[in-house]
XYZ file of C-alpha atoms in Angstrom:
346
model
C 16.125 -15.600 -27.901
C 14.447 -13.139 -25.465
C 14.759 -10.279 -27.996
C 11.122 -9.229 -27.511
C 11.599 -9.310 -23.731
C 14.704 -7.146 -23.962
C 12.860 -4.630 -26.156
C 9.969 -4.446 -23.684
C 12.405 -3.861 -20.823
C 14.135 -1.036 -22.716
C 10.729 0.432 -23.618
C 9.813 0.572 -19.921
C 12.927 2.638 -19.212
C 12.174 4.907 -22.176
C 8.681 5.317 -20.701
C 10.176 6.680 -17.474
C 10.947 3.686 -15.261
C 14.344 4.413 -13.634
C 15.560 0.810 -13.926
C 14.551 -2.800 -14.519
C 16.005 -6.110 -13.341
C 14.731 -9.367 -14.856
C 15.435 -13.098 -14.731
C 13.922 -15.817 -16.907
C 14.492 -19.552 -16.739
C 13.399 -22.259 -19.171
C 14.628 -25.632 -20.425
C 17.574 -23.936 -22.164
C 18.828 -22.246 -19.018
C 18.811 -18.891 -17.228
C 18.746 -15.481 -18.864
C 19.031 -12.172 -17.026
C 18.945 -8.585 -18.179
C 18.908 -5.120 -16.668
C 18.231 -1.665 -18.021
C 18.320 1.840 -16.639
C 19.704 2.712 -13.235
C 19.315 1.594 -9.654
C 20.241 4.996 -8.276
C 19.285 8.228 -10.040
C 21.851 10.220 -8.066
C 24.924 8.068 -8.751
C 23.627 6.449 -11.997
C 24.664 3.056 -10.633
C 23.071 0.371 -12.839
C 20.594 -2.200 -11.597
C 21.878 -5.686 -10.798
C 20.379 -9.096 -11.675
C 20.834 -9.867 -7.960
C 18.832 -6.885 -6.702
C 16.432 -7.456 -3.833
C 13.226 -5.418 -3.936
C 9.852 -5.001 -2.280
C 7.453 -7.413 -3.953
C 4.146 -5.978 -2.696
C 1.195 -8.272 -3.325
C 3.331 -11.201 -4.451
C 3.316 -11.695 -0.663
C -0.247 -12.988 -1.083
C 0.879 -16.199 -2.782
C 3.176 -17.001 0.154
C 0.346 -16.361 2.631
C -2.119 -18.505 0.683
C 0.463 -21.299 0.474
C 0.857 -21.385 4.254
C -2.912 -21.383 4.835
C -3.303 -24.268 2.393
C -0.524 -26.175 4.163
C -2.408 -25.704 7.434
C -5.535 -27.038 5.745
C -3.627 -30.077 4.508
C -2.495 -30.708 8.091
C -6.096 -30.569 9.326
C -5.468 -27.493 11.449
C -8.140 -25.447 9.715
C -10.646 -25.628 6.862
C -11.074 -23.112 4.087
C -14.790 -23.392 4.818
C -14.229 -22.047 8.346
C -15.682 -18.610 8.895
C -13.431 -15.649 9.560
C -15.291 -15.053 12.810
C -14.493 -18.552 14.065
C -10.807 -17.598 14.029
C -10.987 -13.828 14.588
C -14.166 -13.329 16.631
C -15.705 -9.884 16.411
C -13.007 -8.373 14.174
C -14.955 -8.209 10.895
C -18.099 -6.352 11.889
C -19.782 -3.021 11.283
C -21.420 -1.196 8.370
C -22.757 -4.461 6.973
C -19.561 -6.501 7.322
C -20.200 -9.839 9.020
C -17.319 -12.240 9.652
C -19.759 -15.032 10.537
C -20.792 -15.186 6.857
C -17.327 -15.009 5.249
C -15.122 -18.070 4.741
C -11.347 -18.301 4.603
C -11.656 -19.399 0.969
C -13.501 -16.155 0.180
C -10.624 -14.204 1.696
C -8.085 -15.994 -0.471
C -9.969 -15.632 -3.768
C -11.255 -12.088 -3.097
C -14.947 -12.980 -3.092
C -15.515 -11.876 0.528
C -16.850 -8.421 -0.364
C -14.764 -6.842 2.416
C -13.787 -3.270 1.537
C -10.158 -2.715 0.486
C -8.556 -0.578 3.214
C -6.018 0.946 0.797
C -8.955 2.415 -1.168
C -9.917 4.541 1.842
C -9.287 8.192 0.882
C -7.865 9.209 4.262
C -5.536 6.207 4.315
C -4.335 6.955 0.784
C -3.766 10.619 1.597
C -1.828 9.694 4.731
C 0.392 6.944 3.332
C 0.471 7.237 -0.477
C 0.520 10.959 -1.308
C 3.522 13.225 -0.837
C 2.771 15.241 2.307
C 1.281 12.340 4.207
C 3.942 9.853 3.128
C 6.877 11.939 4.286
C 5.175 12.584 7.631
C 4.022 9.008 8.226
C 6.412 6.741 6.279
C 7.892 5.293 9.496
C 4.601 4.767 11.376
C 3.938 1.289 12.742
C 0.384 0.170 12.026
C -1.262 -2.820 13.676
C -3.141 -5.166 11.320
C -6.316 -4.747 13.348
C -6.133 -1.012 12.584
C -6.068 -1.801 8.863
C -9.158 -3.995 9.230
C -10.982 -1.237 11.113
C -10.286 1.167 8.240
C -11.985 -1.330 5.931
C -15.015 -1.950 8.136
C -15.643 1.774 8.472
C -17.029 1.400 4.922
C -19.862 -0.741 3.621
C -18.902 -4.051 1.953
C -18.478 -4.115 -1.806
C -21.043 -6.927 -2.059
C -22.462 -9.824 -0.036
C -19.999 -12.679 0.629
C -19.626 -14.815 -2.498
C -21.728 -12.490 -4.656
C -18.889 -10.954 -6.678
C -15.149 -10.467 -7.039
C -13.088 -7.471 -5.960
C -9.409 -7.314 -5.099
C -9.090 -6.313 -1.454
C -5.870 -6.106 0.533
C -7.959 -6.456 3.691
C -8.605 -10.104 2.796
C -4.933 -10.947 3.132
C -4.389 -8.922 6.301
C -7.082 -11.174 7.779
C -5.478 -14.280 6.259
C -2.197 -13.401 7.966
C -3.992 -12.976 11.295
C -5.675 -16.379 10.864
C -2.245 -17.987 10.348
C -1.087 -16.375 13.580
C -4.153 -17.561 15.481
C -3.876 -21.113 14.115
C -0.149 -21.501 14.800
C 0.556 -19.207 17.738
C 3.451 -17.664 15.773
C 3.868 -14.541 13.605
C 2.741 -15.231 10.037
C 6.197 -14.208 8.781
C 7.802 -16.865 10.962
C 5.505 -19.484 9.426
C 6.494 -18.344 5.917
C 10.158 -18.619 6.892
C 9.756 -22.100 8.427
C 7.495 -23.558 5.769
C 8.627 -21.923 2.512
C 11.793 -19.842 2.684
C 13.979 -22.307 4.597
C 12.953 -25.503 2.720
C 13.467 -23.812 -0.667
C 16.636 -21.973 0.450
C 15.208 -18.606 -0.562
C 18.036 -16.624 0.999
C 17.149 -13.369 -0.781
C 13.592 -13.332 0.556
C 12.420 -11.842 3.850
C 9.370 -10.711 5.793
C 10.606 -7.381 7.181
C 7.904 -6.581 9.760
C 8.722 -2.998 10.748
C 12.266 -2.910 9.300
C 12.430 0.151 7.041
C 15.315 -0.716 4.723
C 15.858 -3.205 1.906
C 18.834 -5.567 2.396
C 21.595 -5.409 -0.175
C 22.249 -5.923 -2.941
C 19.434 -3.565 -3.838
C 18.572 -0.407 -5.728
C 16.777 2.756 -4.671
C 12.997 2.902 -5.160
C 11.238 5.929 -6.654
C 7.710 7.298 -6.666
C 5.843 10.422 -7.726
C 3.435 10.313 -4.726
C 0.637 11.940 -6.720
C -2.771 10.742 -7.871
C -2.030 11.268 -11.558
C 1.584 10.070 -11.641
C 2.824 13.564 -12.466
C 5.309 15.795 -10.712
C 8.864 15.269 -9.468
C 10.411 11.929 -8.550
C 11.018 11.121 -4.883
C 13.230 8.504 -3.266
C 10.783 6.300 -1.327
C 13.134 3.404 -0.571
C 12.784 3.551 3.198
C 9.374 2.971 4.759
C 7.720 0.913 7.473
C 5.950 -1.892 5.588
C 3.524 -2.622 8.442
C 1.072 -0.536 6.382
C 0.930 -3.576 4.073
C 1.403 -6.416 6.594
C 0.553 -9.832 5.105
C -1.074 -8.229 2.055
C 2.233 -6.940 0.683
C 5.258 -6.417 2.919
C 7.742 -9.018 1.656
C 11.126 -8.482 0.003
C 12.665 -10.894 -2.510
C 14.762 -11.142 -5.671
C 14.075 -12.497 -9.134
C 15.956 -15.764 -8.599
C 14.003 -16.603 -5.446
C 10.656 -15.691 -6.969
C 11.264 -17.961 -9.931
C 12.263 -20.815 -7.635
C 9.209 -20.257 -5.408
C 6.642 -20.316 -8.209
C 8.281 -23.290 -9.936
C 8.236 -25.239 -6.663
C 4.650 -24.244 -5.961
C 3.231 -25.144 -9.369
C 5.079 -28.466 -9.510
C 3.727 -29.675 -6.164
C 6.769 -29.279 -3.917
C 4.924 -27.087 -1.405
C 1.341 -28.398 -1.471
C -0.397 -31.759 -1.816
C -2.355 -32.244 -5.029
C -5.728 -31.488 -3.389
C -4.558 -28.116 -2.095
C -2.780 -27.204 -5.345
C -5.998 -27.963 -7.208
C -7.853 -25.652 -4.818
C -5.281 -22.939 -5.358
C -5.575 -23.136 -9.140
C -9.400 -23.222 -9.156
C -10.023 -19.700 -10.418
C -12.780 -17.116 -10.374
C -13.030 -15.219 -13.681
C -11.771 -11.644 -13.341
C -12.043 -10.678 -17.009
C -11.642 -12.293 -20.425
C -7.991 -13.233 -19.879
C -7.442 -13.310 -16.094
C -8.625 -15.659 -13.384
C -7.929 -15.497 -9.637
C -7.439 -18.646 -7.584
C -6.211 -18.699 -3.994
C -3.428 -16.118 -3.958
C -2.571 -17.058 -7.525
C -3.606 -15.415 -10.798
C -3.822 -17.024 -14.234
C -3.255 -14.951 -17.370
C -3.968 -16.131 -20.900
C -1.535 -14.393 -23.220
C -2.127 -13.351 -26.829
C -0.319 -16.420 -28.185
C -2.465 -18.846 -26.175
C 0.082 -19.540 -23.432
C -1.312 -19.352 -19.881
C 0.988 -18.242 -17.068
C 0.417 -18.422 -13.315
C 1.746 -16.068 -10.667
C 1.105 -12.691 -9.134
C 2.043 -9.036 -9.461
C 2.865 -6.597 -6.717
C 3.071 -2.858 -6.280
C 4.230 -0.845 -3.287
C 5.900 2.557 -3.015
C 8.615 2.794 -5.676
C 8.407 -0.844 -6.697
C 6.427 -2.739 -9.344
C 7.067 -6.480 -9.609
C 5.778 -9.498 -11.534
C 6.523 -13.206 -11.151
C 4.928 -15.869 -13.345
C 5.544 -19.393 -14.572
C 3.926 -21.902 -16.873
C 1.720 -24.511 -15.192
C 4.411 -27.176 -15.628
C 7.022 -24.907 -14.023
C 9.340 -25.165 -17.035
C 9.393 -21.473 -17.969
C 9.496 -18.833 -15.237
C 9.928 -15.066 -15.289
C 10.385 -12.504 -12.520
C 11.212 -8.818 -12.808
C 11.028 -5.479 -11.039
C 10.649 -1.825 -11.976
C 12.118 0.508 -9.327
C 9.459 3.122 -10.129
C 5.700 2.992 -9.636
C 4.234 5.478 -12.126
C 4.997 4.117 -15.612
C 6.084 1.094 -17.611
C 4.117 -1.778 -19.134
C 4.591 -5.011 -17.194
C 2.192 -6.926 -19.440
C 4.353 -6.118 -22.466
C 7.360 -7.690 -20.740
C 5.436 -10.886 -19.980
C 4.031 -11.013 -23.517
C 7.526 -10.505 -24.916
C 8.984 -13.379 -22.916
C 6.298 -15.967 -23.629
C 4.990 -14.905 -27.051
C 8.053 -13.356 -28.689
C 7.664 -11.419 -31.922
């Protein structure tokens, strides 16, 4: 009856999230709900059809394309990064000749996460820097150089750490292997076949296509202070680690198609769902995370955060029960409670 989900959505708004849009689909049909507002100035409500920045949910699309290329024999996940991007991953102990494409996709490469660089964060995530640099175009190679200015987190394969740099490199490998922009490959191979008309890879486009809501952030380290409208930005700062835009209907369709084998052969889907343990309840495969919920249900999908936008999209392994939702604020709200509410109820 989705009552627990609805309560969790309302609780997120009470916690400070400006607005929520959510869509669930199971054997009984489709259920949507919204809460709060899509525009703090006009108090316009959020819409079930809202498009929004999905942040790191982009990673599942990127991993899907790389696995399709593997299935076609155009690359191997055991290839080294250096064999595709010679000389790019080097310096301060980083060595692309020792890192495989698989280690990029499951975050066991040890490559430093460029968004954890203090100067980068100050320039693009905090108030003064963001408003000065929000429209900058960054080249992906620049993002990699930020990462390699630090030492690796660990030797390749010796640990697990979430690093956006891994997926910037994965996007560049797609481009090298195909001769086309990675976003074009996502459009050709995933968006067009599944008719995901609400989903896009914006490149340097600064707006979010309608229908959409405004996006809000505090732009502080502690999540305090006034709220700022951060809707417009140049998403090249995220590139293939997190620049995509979608809506809840498309995300549900994408993950259902992926988990039921419509996008990958069985061998590649098995590789994607072969997880590294992150903690007691989470595992990370190839661009895909598994979460064991309190009631014993396991869901598969990914979350994503980017300025003013927090998103989650998950489905059961059989694809029969999917959920996708977005908060148009990035400083509060409990996404895990929403997922728990939908799959575990009261």
